[in-house]
Amino acid sequence: MKLKYLIFISVVSWLFAIKANAAGQVEVLHWWTSSGEAKSVKVLKQMMEQQGDSWKDFAVAGGGGESAMTVLKMRAVSGNPPTAAQLKGHDIQEWGRLGFLTSLDAVAQQEHWDKVLPPVVANIMKYNNHYVAVPINVHRVNWLWVNPKVFKAAGATVPTTLAEFFVAADKIKAAGFIALAHGGQPWQDATLFESIALAVLGSADYRKAFVDLDMAVINSDKMVEVFQQFKRMKTYIDPQAEGRHWNSATEMVIDGQAAMQFMGDWAKGEFAQAGERPGIDYLCVPAPGTQYQFTFNIDSLAFFKLKGTEADNIAQHDLAKILLTPYFQKVFNLNKGSIPVRLDMDMSTFDQCALDSMQAFKQASLSGDLVPSFSQNLATTADVQSAIVDVVSEFFNKTDPDPILAPSRLAQVIKSAI
Ligand code: BGC
């Protein structure tokens, strides 16, 4: 009896050992560290663990992902890249060209990615016609986040144009509130600039300037106006903005210190985490003057060639597969503030901000008003993007910058980065 029991125990432990060996590990590099972002990424970790795989978190704080990219380069160059990393747009092509990314075609075929994804998104995920990255969501960048109680207390009206913005901001300031919550970091300066550029230039010229890099638009009178309006924004921001993280600025709108914030809809994740209700405790409205336009930011994970075990390779495919499942698309995006990237999702559990975003996305793609966000690295190469961000941020942080000179400086640095 005792012997039988021992044999039974050893068979069970042996089976467990096989299962443990079979389980692989994924290491995922990302910069989702705010409370809404962390909640979103936890869903992925849990789903991987439910499959029996283990999750090694590789989070590098810093909105916009600049620090994450630096760390990724170091790891990749030393021959030890993670399983997957948060990479976007042109960066995916760049890493593909350098030979670091692995093909996901087997998973893509099995899961019919070509059918469930909009072709424009699928193309961004492919290098040399092979899937090397998986999209997760669509973020709209041109949003304004509003605290309606502050507006009410100041007797101000929620703006729909830039002119109305300045009227409202003056009233709010006079009533003793901070009109504009802002984080003084270069990528956030660029995020604000981008929405103003979209309003002033319109979609066609925005595209010419930041996608086609057309010098006639970059160095134009209209661009002078963009810098003029941008400069005016500074007068509505508090002096402590320097270095502030984007989610701390969102916090200021949540707790009623500030009235508004220009930020992509990842900000909604922070409102949700604070228990705020859209349409009641906070409002999401298009950035002034950009009602029918949509600057898109697509989060995606790119997949690296691994030197790990067979189990790790299987886990890598498990991860790729999970990202586009309807369940993950729903739960992740509900927490993250974005809309799903799959075309066939049931949106009935999403809130009004997400429904508005989806509607604007569909309309803008028909009207030609769907444009890639340069501040979030979707419009151009990393070199050109960082050149634009440098000029914009340097301008915004000078004591009395000259909007007339700024466009020629912008043209000059873009030319040298092309
Ligand atoms: C990413 C978002 C993220 C935001 C702030 C953006 O660049 O696309 O997913 O929430 O940065 O960290």
XYZ file of C-alpha atoms and ligand atoms in Angstrom:
430
model
C 0.000 0.000 0.000
C 2.801 2.277 1.043
C 4.727 1.455 -2.158
C 1.688 2.133 -4.343
C 1.251 5.467 -2.631
C 4.906 6.372 -3.230
C 4.652 5.421 -6.915
C 1.496 7.523 -7.224
C 3.223 10.525 -5.616
C 6.263 10.252 -7.858
C 4.121 9.964 -11.027
C 2.163 13.047 -10.009
C 5.333 15.038 -9.264
C 6.839 13.902 -12.549
C 3.742 15.097 -14.423
C 3.908 18.417 -12.607
C 7.583 18.710 -13.490
C 6.767 18.189 -17.174
C 4.050 20.839 -16.970
C 6.434 23.240 -15.205
C 9.147 22.661 -17.800
C 6.643 23.066 -20.602
C 5.603 26.450 -19.311
C 7.535 29.296 -20.826
C 8.252 32.796 -19.703
C 7.589 36.094 -21.415
C 9.354 39.305 -20.576
C 7.521 42.379 -21.812
C 8.984 45.863 -21.955
C 6.480 48.717 -21.636
C 6.003 52.124 -20.011
C 2.534 51.555 -18.578
C 3.195 52.579 -14.997
C 0.423 55.031 -14.021
C -2.445 53.536 -12.017
C -4.814 53.169 -15.006
C -2.025 51.791 -17.176
C -0.829 49.316 -14.543
C -4.371 48.000 -14.154
C -4.571 47.481 -17.914
C -1.315 45.582 -18.207
C -2.213 43.374 -15.239
C -4.951 41.818 -17.378
C -2.314 40.594 -19.805
C -0.177 39.179 -17.034
C -3.175 37.313 -15.601
C -4.193 35.890 -18.957
C -0.658 34.624 -19.583
C -0.502 33.064 -16.145
C -3.859 31.385 -16.677
C -2.298 29.674 -19.695
C 0.472 28.355 -17.441
C 3.127 30.770 -18.722
C 4.992 33.123 -16.437
C 5.229 36.878 -16.807
C 8.346 38.929 -16.161
C 7.413 42.562 -16.026
C 9.877 44.979 -17.613
C 8.294 48.358 -16.918
C 10.359 51.493 -17.558
C 8.533 54.561 -16.250
C 8.233 57.660 -18.417
C 5.250 58.688 -20.546
C 5.995 58.871 -24.244
C 8.431 55.952 -23.818
C 11.756 57.756 -24.284
C 13.459 56.025 -21.351
C 11.955 52.678 -22.326
C 13.489 52.989 -25.796
C 16.933 53.720 -24.356
C 16.765 50.640 -22.138
C 15.505 48.501 -25.022
C 18.450 49.502 -27.218
C 20.914 48.513 -24.488
C 19.277 45.116 -23.995
C 19.027 44.367 -27.707
C 22.594 45.388 -28.465
C 23.881 43.134 -25.679
C 22.067 40.210 -27.349
C 19.390 39.838 -24.709
C 16.170 41.429 -25.985
C 12.860 40.889 -24.162
C 10.132 38.649 -25.624
C 8.213 41.705 -26.778
C 8.413 45.465 -26.396
C 6.045 48.391 -26.743
C 7.101 49.818 -30.112
C 5.209 52.004 -32.524
C 4.870 52.933 -36.180
C 8.188 53.704 -37.853
C 10.158 52.180 -34.977
C 8.735 48.763 -35.881
C 10.149 49.121 -39.399
C 13.467 50.296 -38.037
C 13.873 47.298 -35.674
C 12.689 45.011 -38.496
C 15.371 46.384 -40.814
C 18.008 45.755 -38.166
C 16.969 42.088 -38.093
C 15.787 41.921 -34.463
C 12.132 41.004 -34.979
C 10.567 37.588 -35.450
C 7.748 36.585 -37.792
C 4.313 36.043 -36.285
C 2.736 34.890 -39.547
C 1.805 31.452 -38.188
C -0.290 33.021 -35.403
C -1.635 35.697 -37.751
C -2.936 33.098 -40.194
C -4.419 30.919 -37.509
C -6.191 33.888 -35.909
C -7.182 35.617 -39.193
C -5.535 38.941 -38.319
C -5.831 40.181 -41.893
C -9.622 39.929 -41.542
C -10.064 41.422 -38.080
C -7.684 44.384 -38.453
C -8.150 47.546 -40.508
C -5.642 47.259 -43.420
C -3.976 50.559 -42.489
C -3.202 49.161 -39.019
C -2.145 45.725 -40.289
C 0.402 47.336 -42.624
C 2.080 49.186 -39.754
C 2.512 45.823 -37.964
C 4.259 44.142 -40.897
C 7.874 44.306 -41.912
C 8.562 43.067 -45.446
C 4.975 41.778 -45.531
C 5.408 39.608 -42.406
C 3.685 40.345 -39.127
C 6.328 41.253 -36.527
C 4.110 43.256 -34.165
C 0.574 43.099 -32.781
C -1.636 46.170 -32.305
C -3.523 46.528 -29.053
C -5.674 49.602 -29.325
C -6.371 52.958 -30.907
C -5.845 56.020 -28.736
C -7.192 59.404 -29.812
C -4.711 62.104 -28.875
C -6.709 65.269 -29.619
C -8.834 65.319 -26.466
C -9.461 67.975 -23.840
C -10.256 66.691 -20.329
C -12.549 68.961 -18.371
C -13.652 69.368 -14.769
C -17.248 70.678 -15.102
C -17.420 71.825 -11.458
C -14.520 74.203 -11.984
C -16.158 75.529 -15.155
C -19.386 76.096 -13.262
C -17.664 77.859 -10.388
C -15.860 80.143 -12.864
C -18.971 80.762 -14.982
C -17.094 79.485 -18.052
C -18.331 77.543 -21.074
C -16.607 74.410 -22.371
C -14.707 75.551 -25.483
C -15.139 74.145 -28.977
C -12.685 76.502 -30.720
C -9.309 77.954 -29.777
C -10.862 81.420 -29.461
C -13.423 80.045 -27.001
C -10.633 78.258 -25.152
C -8.892 81.545 -24.347
C -12.172 83.172 -23.213
C -12.889 80.250 -20.877
C -9.288 80.060 -19.629
C -9.313 83.778 -18.720
C -12.480 83.334 -16.661
C -11.108 80.265 -14.906
C -7.848 82.011 -14.103
C -9.697 85.056 -12.784
C -11.744 82.774 -10.526
C -8.514 81.537 -8.905
C -8.140 78.115 -10.549
C -5.365 76.772 -12.743
C -6.901 76.857 -16.220
C -4.567 74.316 -17.803
C -3.014 71.299 -16.081
C 0.200 70.495 -17.879
C 3.284 68.401 -17.332
C 6.422 70.226 -18.383
C 8.168 67.355 -20.143
C 9.157 67.605 -23.820
C 6.726 64.908 -25.054
C 3.848 66.611 -23.226
C 4.769 70.008 -24.692
C 4.648 68.275 -28.083
C 1.268 66.690 -27.311
C -0.197 70.133 -26.607
C 1.469 71.648 -29.667
C 0.125 68.854 -31.869
C -3.524 69.554 -31.019
C -3.043 73.265 -31.661
C -1.306 72.521 -34.969
C -4.204 70.285 -35.980
C -6.722 73.032 -35.225
C -4.813 75.825 -36.932
C -3.437 73.950 -39.947
C -6.352 71.586 -40.632
C -5.849 67.894 -41.417
C -4.392 68.273 -44.924
C -1.671 70.723 -43.915
C -1.010 68.852 -40.661
C -0.282 65.788 -42.786
C 1.868 67.792 -45.206
C 3.891 69.218 -42.327
C 4.392 66.222 -40.050
C 4.056 63.213 -42.366
C 5.264 64.477 -45.750
C 7.674 66.975 -44.133
C 6.704 69.578 -46.740
C 8.915 72.603 -46.064
C 6.404 74.999 -47.653
C 3.957 74.197 -44.843
C 6.510 73.777 -42.075
C 7.998 77.181 -42.744
C 4.744 79.059 -43.370
C 2.656 81.898 -41.937
C 0.142 79.342 -40.720
C 2.908 77.691 -38.713
C 3.713 81.096 -37.185
C 0.108 81.173 -36.013
C 0.471 77.693 -34.507
C 3.445 78.905 -32.450
C 1.558 82.087 -31.464
C -1.389 80.133 -30.073
C 0.970 77.657 -28.434
C 2.836 80.477 -26.692
C -0.446 81.858 -25.316
C -1.150 78.514 -23.617
C 1.815 79.005 -21.326
C 0.066 81.821 -19.471
C -2.599 79.406 -18.186
C -0.203 76.848 -16.712
C 1.037 76.972 -13.101
C 4.738 77.625 -12.403
C 5.248 74.148 -10.876
C 4.594 72.337 -14.168
C 8.236 71.601 -14.954
C 8.994 67.877 -14.973
C 5.469 66.957 -13.857
C 4.192 63.564 -15.049
C 1.103 63.538 -17.249
C -0.915 61.569 -14.702
C -0.147 64.108 -11.953
C -1.562 66.768 -14.284
C -4.677 64.602 -14.761
C -4.882 64.345 -10.974
C -5.103 68.154 -10.809
C -8.189 68.079 -13.040
C -9.682 65.225 -11.016
C -9.309 67.034 -7.685
C -10.526 70.393 -9.015
C -7.271 72.361 -8.771
C -7.269 72.733 -12.539
C -10.001 72.977 -15.159
C -8.569 71.317 -18.282
C -5.828 69.117 -19.688
C -4.887 68.400 -23.300
C -3.960 64.719 -23.346
C -4.614 61.478 -25.192
C -7.352 59.226 -23.872
C -4.995 57.209 -21.679
C -5.976 60.016 -19.250
C -9.408 58.379 -19.013
C -7.804 55.420 -17.238
C -6.840 57.778 -14.400
C -10.355 59.239 -14.106
C -11.771 55.702 -14.064
C -9.323 54.570 -11.378
C -10.348 57.553 -9.242
C -13.991 56.430 -9.520
C -14.976 59.433 -11.661
C -17.944 59.133 -14.032
C -17.685 60.399 -17.628
C -20.217 63.099 -18.497
C -20.802 63.816 -14.774
C -17.538 64.178 -12.834
C -15.439 64.852 -15.911
C -15.973 65.572 -19.598
C -14.023 64.354 -22.592
C -14.375 66.777 -25.491
C -12.378 67.116 -28.704
C -9.406 69.470 -28.384
C -10.729 72.935 -29.352
C -11.068 73.357 -33.102
C -10.544 69.636 -33.900
C -14.040 68.230 -33.510
C -14.080 66.143 -36.700
C -10.410 65.265 -36.663
C -8.631 62.344 -35.085
C -4.923 62.114 -34.304
C -4.321 58.415 -33.822
C -1.836 56.641 -31.608
C -1.700 52.857 -31.841
C -0.039 50.880 -29.061
C 1.586 47.716 -30.284
C 3.975 45.076 -29.040
C 6.804 44.064 -31.362
C 8.218 40.560 -30.984
C 11.922 39.795 -30.809
C 13.952 36.806 -32.047
C 14.721 34.774 -28.914
C 17.588 32.598 -27.835
C 15.436 31.016 -25.118
C 13.929 27.543 -24.804
C 11.251 26.020 -27.029
C 8.792 26.691 -24.183
C 9.679 30.384 -24.294
C 9.021 30.451 -28.033
C 5.622 28.859 -27.476
C 4.883 31.377 -24.723
C 5.838 34.156 -27.140
C 3.194 32.911 -29.575
C 0.660 32.580 -26.735
C 1.247 36.230 -25.934
C 0.813 37.342 -29.545
C -2.422 35.377 -29.765
C -3.920 36.767 -26.554
C -3.457 40.404 -27.591
C -6.086 40.251 -30.303
C -8.624 38.043 -28.539
C -11.979 39.817 -28.051
C -11.780 39.341 -24.267
C -8.378 41.024 -23.943
C -9.350 43.763 -26.396
C -12.382 44.544 -24.277
C -10.921 44.446 -20.781
C -7.600 46.096 -21.617
C -9.195 48.958 -23.512
C -11.913 49.543 -20.924
C -9.142 50.144 -18.383
C -6.773 51.953 -20.729
C -9.154 54.569 -22.178
C -8.545 53.530 -25.775
C -10.834 51.796 -28.254
C -10.301 48.235 -29.511
C -8.341 47.798 -32.703
C -10.463 44.860 -33.896
C -13.202 45.928 -36.275
C -15.774 43.403 -35.033
C -16.048 44.237 -31.318
C -19.248 44.585 -29.337
C -19.001 48.108 -27.869
C -22.027 47.866 -25.563
C -19.969 47.910 -22.359
C -17.892 50.965 -23.368
C -18.636 54.472 -22.037
C -19.595 57.608 -23.955
C -15.990 58.805 -24.385
C -15.057 55.513 -26.079
C -18.212 55.552 -28.217
C -17.464 59.146 -29.273
C -13.909 58.125 -30.100
C -15.075 55.175 -32.203
C -17.567 57.383 -34.053
C -14.939 60.078 -34.672
C -12.448 57.408 -35.837
C -14.891 56.026 -38.412
C -15.975 59.472 -39.652
C -12.437 60.812 -39.817
C -11.223 57.819 -41.797
C -13.857 58.562 -44.435
C -13.340 62.339 -44.524
C -9.512 62.322 -44.627
C -9.295 63.709 -41.086
C -7.615 60.653 -39.592
C -3.987 61.661 -39.092
C -1.079 60.004 -37.277
C 0.123 61.592 -34.063
C 3.706 62.816 -34.305
C 3.985 63.419 -30.566
C 3.314 59.702 -30.003
C 5.707 58.541 -32.700
C 3.223 57.489 -35.356
C 3.827 60.082 -38.063
C 7.504 60.035 -38.848
C 10.877 58.496 -38.006
C 12.247 58.604 -34.466
C 14.974 61.062 -35.581
C 12.589 63.555 -37.149
C 10.152 63.181 -34.278
C 12.767 63.941 -31.664
C 13.976 66.937 -33.707
C 10.421 68.349 -33.766
C 9.924 67.672 -30.055
C 13.213 69.438 -29.226
C 12.273 72.613 -31.120
C 8.747 72.687 -29.738
C 9.813 72.111 -26.159
C 12.744 74.528 -26.309
C 10.361 77.194 -27.658
C 7.766 76.558 -24.963
C 10.310 76.759 -22.166
C 11.994 79.993 -23.228
C 11.039 83.153 -21.367
C 9.824 85.118 -24.364
C 10.050 82.940 -27.486
C 9.524 84.464 -30.937
C 6.770 82.687 -32.924
C 7.913 84.387 -36.136
C 11.349 82.804 -36.013
C 10.203 79.370 -34.810
C 9.007 77.837 -38.136
C 12.329 78.403 -39.899
C 14.147 76.806 -36.959
C 11.695 73.883 -37.167
C 12.364 73.519 -40.910
C 16.108 73.627 -40.335
C 16.214 70.869 -37.704
C 13.787 68.658 -39.607
C 15.970 68.945 -42.719
C 19.013 67.865 -40.797
C 17.173 64.883 -39.253
C 15.762 63.489 -42.529
C 1.362 55.447 -25.081
C 0.212 55.173 -24.166
C 0.578 55.609 -22.762
C 1.060 57.061 -22.776
C 1.463 57.606 -21.414
C 1.814 56.883 -24.964
O 2.928 57.101 -25.765
O 0.984 55.184 -26.408
O -0.134 53.821 -24.170
O -0.517 55.437 -21.923
O 2.172 57.172 -23.623
O 2.347 56.772 -20.771
